[in-house]
């Protein structure tokens, strides 16, 4: 198997793991808010990434690298909070379609931050991506101003935008830092912020919630490590194809565990988003990038 195919296979496994993590988070979202879920995810994730850091010994970053990690970690923390909030208020498959717009925003941010040129196919991809989201949003019978789902939809739409910004900032660090250091620094810096803010008001998870919290941290760390490794070994435009399998995993898990059946317009809108992202990928060749999960 070629390096590209190996990276895509690893990324597909990562997306499956992260989708399972998202389903576990959705199952406890009725009892804990987004900040508390981020607290649980960070506590367990920090232990897992610290063990990897100690085992692989990648070395500590320089002060300049720490500042870059801090900015990106802050963005990813906001991304995670919005995504976790949306998880408790939206069908799993529908939320995943929103996340597929991330490559579109990577192209936009890349043109501004990395001075990468937007070609014709990229512009067409942007149009398809936004059209797909509009199809889903405007045909949702529960989408009403003041409705209970509106805040979740807004969070779901905004989270891939901030995620894309984090990816582009990380691209500036690509090639200079090992994967184990990247995921450890993200957990450490997010932990320095979220733990003091939330620990005092977060109850200890009871019974099955305790095991779910452990699973969220372990599975999330494994998925994060796999996805970051995949993106560090092949072009992001090729590896990103694996992201689209998330809709399949989310639809199957949502149906099996939450009795959620995706609307026809979700599949139509999702197809438009995928067409748009593929147009972006064909329109420009992205440099290898390590792209951690939102959480």
Short mmCIF file of N, CA, C and O in Angstrom, two decimals, residues 206-284:
data_model
loop_
_atom_site.label_atom_id
_atom_site.label_comp_id
_atom_site.label_asym_id
_atom_site.label_seq_id
_atom_site.Cartn_x
_atom_site.Cartn_y
_atom_site.Cartn_z
N UNK A 206 -21.03 9.68 37.65
CA UNK A 206 -21.48 8.50 38.38
C UNK A 206 -21.80 7.34 37.43
O UNK A 206 -22.17 7.55 36.27
N UNK A 207 -21.65 6.13 37.93
CA UNK A 207 -22.05 4.90 37.26
C UNK A 207 -21.52 4.85 35.82
O UNK A 207 -20.34 4.98 35.58
N UNK A 208 -22.43 4.67 34.85
CA UNK A 208 -21.99 4.50 33.46
C UNK A 208 -21.33 5.75 32.91
O UNK A 208 -20.50 5.66 32.00
N UNK A 209 -21.70 6.93 33.42
CA UNK A 209 -21.09 8.16 32.94
C UNK A 209 -19.58 8.16 33.17
O UNK A 209 -18.81 8.70 32.36
N UNK A 210 -19.15 7.56 34.28
CA UNK A 210 -17.72 7.51 34.58
C UNK A 210 -16.96 6.76 33.49
O UNK A 210 -15.91 7.21 33.00
N UNK A 211 -17.48 5.61 33.10
CA UNK A 211 -16.82 4.81 32.06
C UNK A 211 -16.89 5.49 30.70
O UNK A 211 -15.96 5.38 29.89
N UNK A 212 -17.97 6.21 30.45
CA UNK A 212 -18.08 6.96 29.21
C UNK A 212 -17.04 8.08 29.15
O UNK A 212 -16.44 8.33 28.10
N UNK A 213 -16.84 8.76 30.28
CA UNK A 213 -15.85 9.83 30.33
C UNK A 213 -14.45 9.29 30.06
O UNK A 213 -13.66 9.89 29.30
N UNK A 214 -14.11 8.15 30.67
CA UNK A 214 -12.81 7.52 30.41
C UNK A 214 -12.68 7.16 28.93
O UNK A 214 -11.64 7.43 28.29
N UNK A 215 -13.73 6.58 28.37
CA UNK A 215 -13.71 6.19 26.96
C UNK A 215 -13.57 7.40 26.06
O UNK A 215 -12.84 7.36 25.05
N UNK A 216 -14.24 8.50 26.40
CA UNK A 216 -14.15 9.72 25.60
C UNK A 216 -12.71 10.21 25.53
O UNK A 216 -12.20 10.55 24.46
N UNK A 217 -12.04 10.22 26.67
CA UNK A 217 -10.65 10.69 26.69
C UNK A 217 -9.70 9.77 25.96
O UNK A 217 -8.85 10.23 25.18
N UNK A 218 -9.83 8.46 26.18
CA UNK A 218 -8.91 7.50 25.56
C UNK A 218 -9.15 7.42 24.05
O UNK A 218 -8.20 7.50 23.25
N UNK A 219 -10.41 7.27 23.65
CA UNK A 219 -10.73 7.17 22.21
C UNK A 219 -10.40 8.48 21.51
O UNK A 219 -9.87 8.48 20.39
N UNK A 220 -10.70 9.60 22.16
CA UNK A 220 -10.40 10.89 21.56
C UNK A 220 -8.91 11.09 21.34
O UNK A 220 -8.48 11.59 20.30
N UNK A 221 -8.09 10.69 22.32
CA UNK A 221 -6.64 10.81 22.17
C UNK A 221 -6.13 9.91 21.06
O UNK A 221 -5.28 10.32 20.25
N UNK A 222 -6.64 8.67 20.99
CA UNK A 222 -6.22 7.75 19.93
C UNK A 222 -6.60 8.28 18.55
O UNK A 222 -5.80 8.25 17.61
N UNK A 223 -7.84 8.79 18.43
CA UNK A 223 -8.27 9.34 17.16
C UNK A 223 -7.48 10.57 16.78
O UNK A 223 -7.11 10.76 15.61
N UNK A 224 -7.21 11.43 17.76
CA UNK A 224 -6.44 12.64 17.52
C UNK A 224 -5.03 12.31 17.04
O UNK A 224 -4.51 12.89 16.08
N UNK A 225 -4.40 11.35 17.72
CA UNK A 225 -3.04 10.94 17.34
C UNK A 225 -3.02 10.35 15.94
O UNK A 225 -2.13 10.67 15.13
N UNK A 226 -4.00 9.49 15.63
CA UNK A 226 -4.05 8.87 14.30
C UNK A 226 -4.28 9.89 13.21
O UNK A 226 -3.62 9.85 12.15
N UNK A 227 -5.19 10.84 13.45
CA UNK A 227 -5.49 11.84 12.42
C UNK A 227 -4.32 12.78 12.22
O UNK A 227 -3.97 13.12 11.08
N UNK A 228 -3.69 13.20 13.31
CA UNK A 228 -2.53 14.08 13.20
C UNK A 228 -1.40 13.39 12.45
O UNK A 228 -0.74 13.99 11.60
N UNK A 229 -1.17 12.11 12.75
CA UNK A 229 -0.13 11.35 12.07
C UNK A 229 -0.44 11.22 10.58
O UNK A 229 0.45 11.38 9.73
N UNK A 230 -1.69 10.95 10.24
CA UNK A 230 -2.08 10.81 8.83
C UNK A 230 -1.83 12.09 8.06
O UNK A 230 -1.27 12.08 6.95
N UNK A 231 -2.21 13.22 8.65
CA UNK A 231 -2.02 14.49 7.96
C UNK A 231 -0.55 14.89 7.87
O UNK A 231 -0.17 15.68 7.01
N UNK A 232 0.28 14.36 8.75
CA UNK A 232 1.70 14.69 8.71
C UNK A 232 2.45 13.85 7.68
O UNK A 232 3.59 14.16 7.35
N UNK A 233 1.81 12.79 7.15
CA UNK A 233 2.49 11.88 6.23
C UNK A 233 2.07 12.03 4.78
O UNK A 233 2.68 11.45 3.89
N UNK A 234 1.00 12.77 4.51
CA UNK A 234 0.53 12.91 3.13
C UNK A 234 -0.13 14.26 2.96
O UNK A 234 -0.43 14.96 3.93
N UNK A 235 -0.37 14.63 1.70
CA UNK A 235 -1.00 15.90 1.40
C UNK A 235 -2.39 15.96 2.04
O UNK A 235 -3.17 15.01 1.95
N UNK A 236 -2.68 17.10 2.65
CA UNK A 236 -3.97 17.25 3.32
C UNK A 236 -5.14 17.08 2.36
O UNK A 236 -6.19 16.55 2.72
N UNK A 237 -4.96 17.52 1.11
CA UNK A 237 -6.05 17.41 0.13
C UNK A 237 -6.43 15.95 -0.11
O UNK A 237 -7.58 15.65 -0.40
N UNK A 238 -5.46 15.05 0.00
CA UNK A 238 -5.75 13.63 -0.21
C UNK A 238 -6.30 12.98 1.05
O UNK A 238 -7.27 12.22 1.00
N UNK A 239 -5.68 13.29 2.18
CA UNK A 239 -6.13 12.69 3.43
C UNK A 239 -7.52 13.17 3.82
O UNK A 239 -8.31 12.44 4.42
N UNK A 240 -7.85 14.42 3.45
CA UNK A 240 -9.15 15.00 3.83
C UNK A 240 -10.32 14.21 3.28
O UNK A 240 -11.44 14.33 3.80
N UNK A 241 -10.10 13.41 2.25
CA UNK A 241 -11.18 12.59 1.70
C UNK A 241 -11.77 11.70 2.80
O UNK A 241 -12.97 11.43 2.81
N UNK A 242 -10.93 11.25 3.72
CA UNK A 242 -11.40 10.38 4.79
C UNK A 242 -12.42 11.07 5.68
O UNK A 242 -13.25 10.41 6.32
N UNK A 243 -12.37 12.40 5.75
CA UNK A 243 -13.32 13.15 6.58
C UNK A 243 -14.76 12.85 6.17
O UNK A 243 -15.67 12.86 7.00
N UNK A 244 -14.97 12.59 4.88
CA UNK A 244 -16.33 12.41 4.39
C UNK A 244 -16.97 11.11 4.86
O UNK A 244 -18.19 10.96 4.83
N UNK A 245 -16.13 10.15 5.30
CA UNK A 245 -16.70 8.91 5.84
C UNK A 245 -17.41 9.18 7.17
O UNK A 245 -18.20 8.35 7.63
N UNK A 246 -17.14 10.33 7.76
CA UNK A 246 -17.79 10.68 9.02
C UNK A 246 -19.30 10.73 8.92
O UNK A 246 -20.01 10.39 9.88
N UNK A 247 -19.80 11.13 7.75
CA UNK A 247 -21.25 11.18 7.57
C UNK A 247 -21.85 9.77 7.64
O UNK A 247 -22.93 9.58 8.20
N UNK A 248 -21.14 8.80 7.08
CA UNK A 248 -21.62 7.41 7.11
C UNK A 248 -21.60 6.89 8.55
O UNK A 248 -22.59 6.33 9.04
N UNK A 249 -20.45 7.08 9.23
CA UNK A 249 -20.36 6.62 10.63
C UNK A 249 -21.41 7.30 11.50
O UNK A 249 -22.07 6.66 12.32
N UNK A 250 -21.57 8.61 11.31
CA UNK A 250 -22.52 9.37 12.13
C UNK A 250 -23.95 8.92 11.87
O UNK A 250 -24.76 8.82 12.80
N UNK A 251 -24.28 8.65 10.61
CA UNK A 251 -25.64 8.20 10.27
C UNK A 251 -25.93 6.84 10.90
O UNK A 251 -27.00 6.62 11.47
N UNK A 252 -24.95 5.92 10.82
CA UNK A 252 -25.15 4.58 11.38
C UNK A 252 -25.25 4.63 12.90
O UNK A 252 -26.14 4.01 13.50
N UNK A 253 -24.34 5.37 13.55
CA UNK A 253 -24.36 5.46 15.01
C UNK A 253 -25.59 6.21 15.49
O UNK A 253 -26.24 5.82 16.47
N UNK A 254 -25.94 7.30 14.79
CA UNK A 254 -27.13 8.06 15.17
C UNK A 254 -28.40 7.25 15.08
O UNK A 254 -29.28 7.33 15.95
N UNK A 255 -28.49 6.41 14.05
CA UNK A 255 -29.68 5.56 13.89
C UNK A 255 -29.71 4.46 14.94
O UNK A 255 -30.76 4.17 15.53
N UNK A 256 -28.54 3.85 15.20
CA UNK A 256 -28.49 2.70 16.10
C UNK A 256 -28.69 3.08 17.57
O UNK A 256 -29.35 2.36 18.32
N UNK A 257 -28.14 4.24 17.98
CA UNK A 257 -28.13 4.56 19.41
C UNK A 257 -29.03 5.75 19.79
O UNK A 257 -29.38 5.90 20.95
N UNK A 258 -29.39 6.58 18.80
CA UNK A 258 -30.21 7.75 19.13
C UNK A 258 -31.50 7.81 18.33
O UNK A 258 -32.23 8.80 18.40
N UNK A 259 -31.79 6.75 17.57
CA UNK A 259 -33.01 6.69 16.74
C UNK A 259 -33.13 7.89 15.82
O UNK A 259 -34.23 8.40 15.56
N UNK A 260 -31.98 8.35 15.30
CA UNK A 260 -31.96 9.50 14.39
C UNK A 260 -31.86 9.01 12.94
O UNK A 260 -30.94 8.26 12.60
N UNK A 261 -32.81 9.41 12.13
CA UNK A 261 -32.79 9.08 10.71
C UNK A 261 -32.54 10.37 9.92
O UNK A 261 -33.38 11.27 9.94
N UNK A 262 -31.38 10.50 9.25
CA UNK A 262 -31.09 11.73 8.53
C UNK A 262 -32.14 12.04 7.47
O UNK A 262 -32.60 11.16 6.75
N UNK A 263 -32.53 13.31 7.40
CA UNK A 263 -33.48 13.74 6.38
C UNK A 263 -32.85 13.63 5.00
O UNK A 263 -31.63 13.66 4.84
N UNK A 264 -33.69 13.52 3.98
CA UNK A 264 -33.20 13.45 2.60
C UNK A 264 -32.37 14.67 2.26
O UNK A 264 -31.35 14.59 1.56
N UNK A 265 -32.80 15.84 2.77
CA UNK A 265 -32.09 17.07 2.47
C UNK A 265 -30.70 17.11 3.10
O UNK A 265 -29.82 17.82 2.64
N UNK A 266 -30.51 16.32 4.17
CA UNK A 266 -29.17 16.23 4.77
C UNK A 266 -28.21 15.55 3.80
O UNK A 266 -27.07 15.98 3.61
N UNK A 267 -28.69 14.47 3.16
CA UNK A 267 -27.85 13.77 2.18
C UNK A 267 -27.61 14.64 0.95
O UNK A 267 -26.49 14.66 0.40
N UNK A 268 -28.61 15.37 0.51
CA UNK A 268 -28.45 16.26 -0.65
C UNK A 268 -27.47 17.38 -0.31
O UNK A 268 -26.53 17.67 -1.07
N UNK A 269 -27.69 18.02 0.84
CA UNK A 269 -26.79 19.08 1.25
C UNK A 269 -25.39 18.58 1.50
O UNK A 269 -24.40 19.23 1.12
N UNK A 270 -25.28 17.39 2.11
CA UNK A 270 -23.96 16.81 2.33
C UNK A 270 -23.23 16.52 1.03
O UNK A 270 -22.01 16.71 0.94
N UNK A 271 -23.96 16.08 0.02
CA UNK A 271 -23.34 15.83 -1.29
C UNK A 271 -22.79 17.11 -1.89
O UNK A 271 -21.70 17.12 -2.47
N UNK A 272 -23.54 18.21 -1.75
CA UNK A 272 -23.06 19.50 -2.26
C UNK A 272 -21.80 19.95 -1.54
O UNK A 272 -20.85 20.45 -2.15
N UNK A 273 -21.78 19.75 -0.23
CA UNK A 273 -20.60 20.13 0.55
C UNK A 273 -19.39 19.30 0.13
O UNK A 273 -18.28 19.83 -0.05
N UNK A 274 -19.59 18.00 -0.06
CA UNK A 274 -18.48 17.13 -0.46
C UNK A 274 -17.97 17.52 -1.86
O UNK A 274 -16.76 17.57 -2.10
N UNK A 275 -18.89 17.81 -2.78
CA UNK A 275 -18.49 18.27 -4.12
C UNK A 275 -17.65 19.54 -4.00
O UNK A 275 -16.62 19.70 -4.66
N UNK A 276 -18.10 20.45 -3.13
CA UNK A 276 -17.36 21.69 -2.94
C UNK A 276 -15.97 21.46 -2.39
O UNK A 276 -15.00 22.05 -2.85
N UNK A 277 -15.86 20.57 -1.40
CA UNK A 277 -14.56 20.29 -0.80
C UNK A 277 -13.62 19.59 -1.78
O UNK A 277 -12.42 19.85 -1.81
N UNK A 278 -14.18 18.69 -2.60
CA UNK A 278 -13.36 18.03 -3.62
C UNK A 278 -12.87 19.04 -4.65
O UNK A 278 -11.74 18.94 -5.15
N UNK A 279 -13.72 20.02 -4.97
CA UNK A 279 -13.30 21.07 -5.90
C UNK A 279 -12.16 21.88 -5.31
O UNK A 279 -11.20 22.25 -6.01
N UNK A 280 -12.24 22.15 -4.01
CA UNK A 280 -11.16 22.86 -3.34
C UNK A 280 -9.87 22.04 -3.41
O UNK A 280 -8.79 22.56 -3.68
N UNK A 281 -9.98 20.73 -3.14
CA UNK A 281 -8.80 19.86 -3.15
C UNK A 281 -8.17 19.79 -4.54
O UNK A 281 -6.95 19.78 -4.68
N UNK A 282 -9.01 19.76 -5.59
CA UNK A 282 -8.48 19.69 -6.96
C UNK A 282 -7.92 21.03 -7.41
O UNK A 282 -7.05 21.09 -8.26
N UNK A 283 -8.40 22.09 -6.79
CA UNK A 283 -8.00 23.42 -7.23
C UNK A 283 -6.67 23.88 -6.70
O UNK A 283 -6.09 24.83 -7.18
N UNK A 284 -6.17 23.22 -5.68
CA UNK A 284 -4.88 23.62 -5.12
C UNK A 284 -4.26 22.43 -4.41
O UNK A 284 -4.95 21.58 -3.87
#
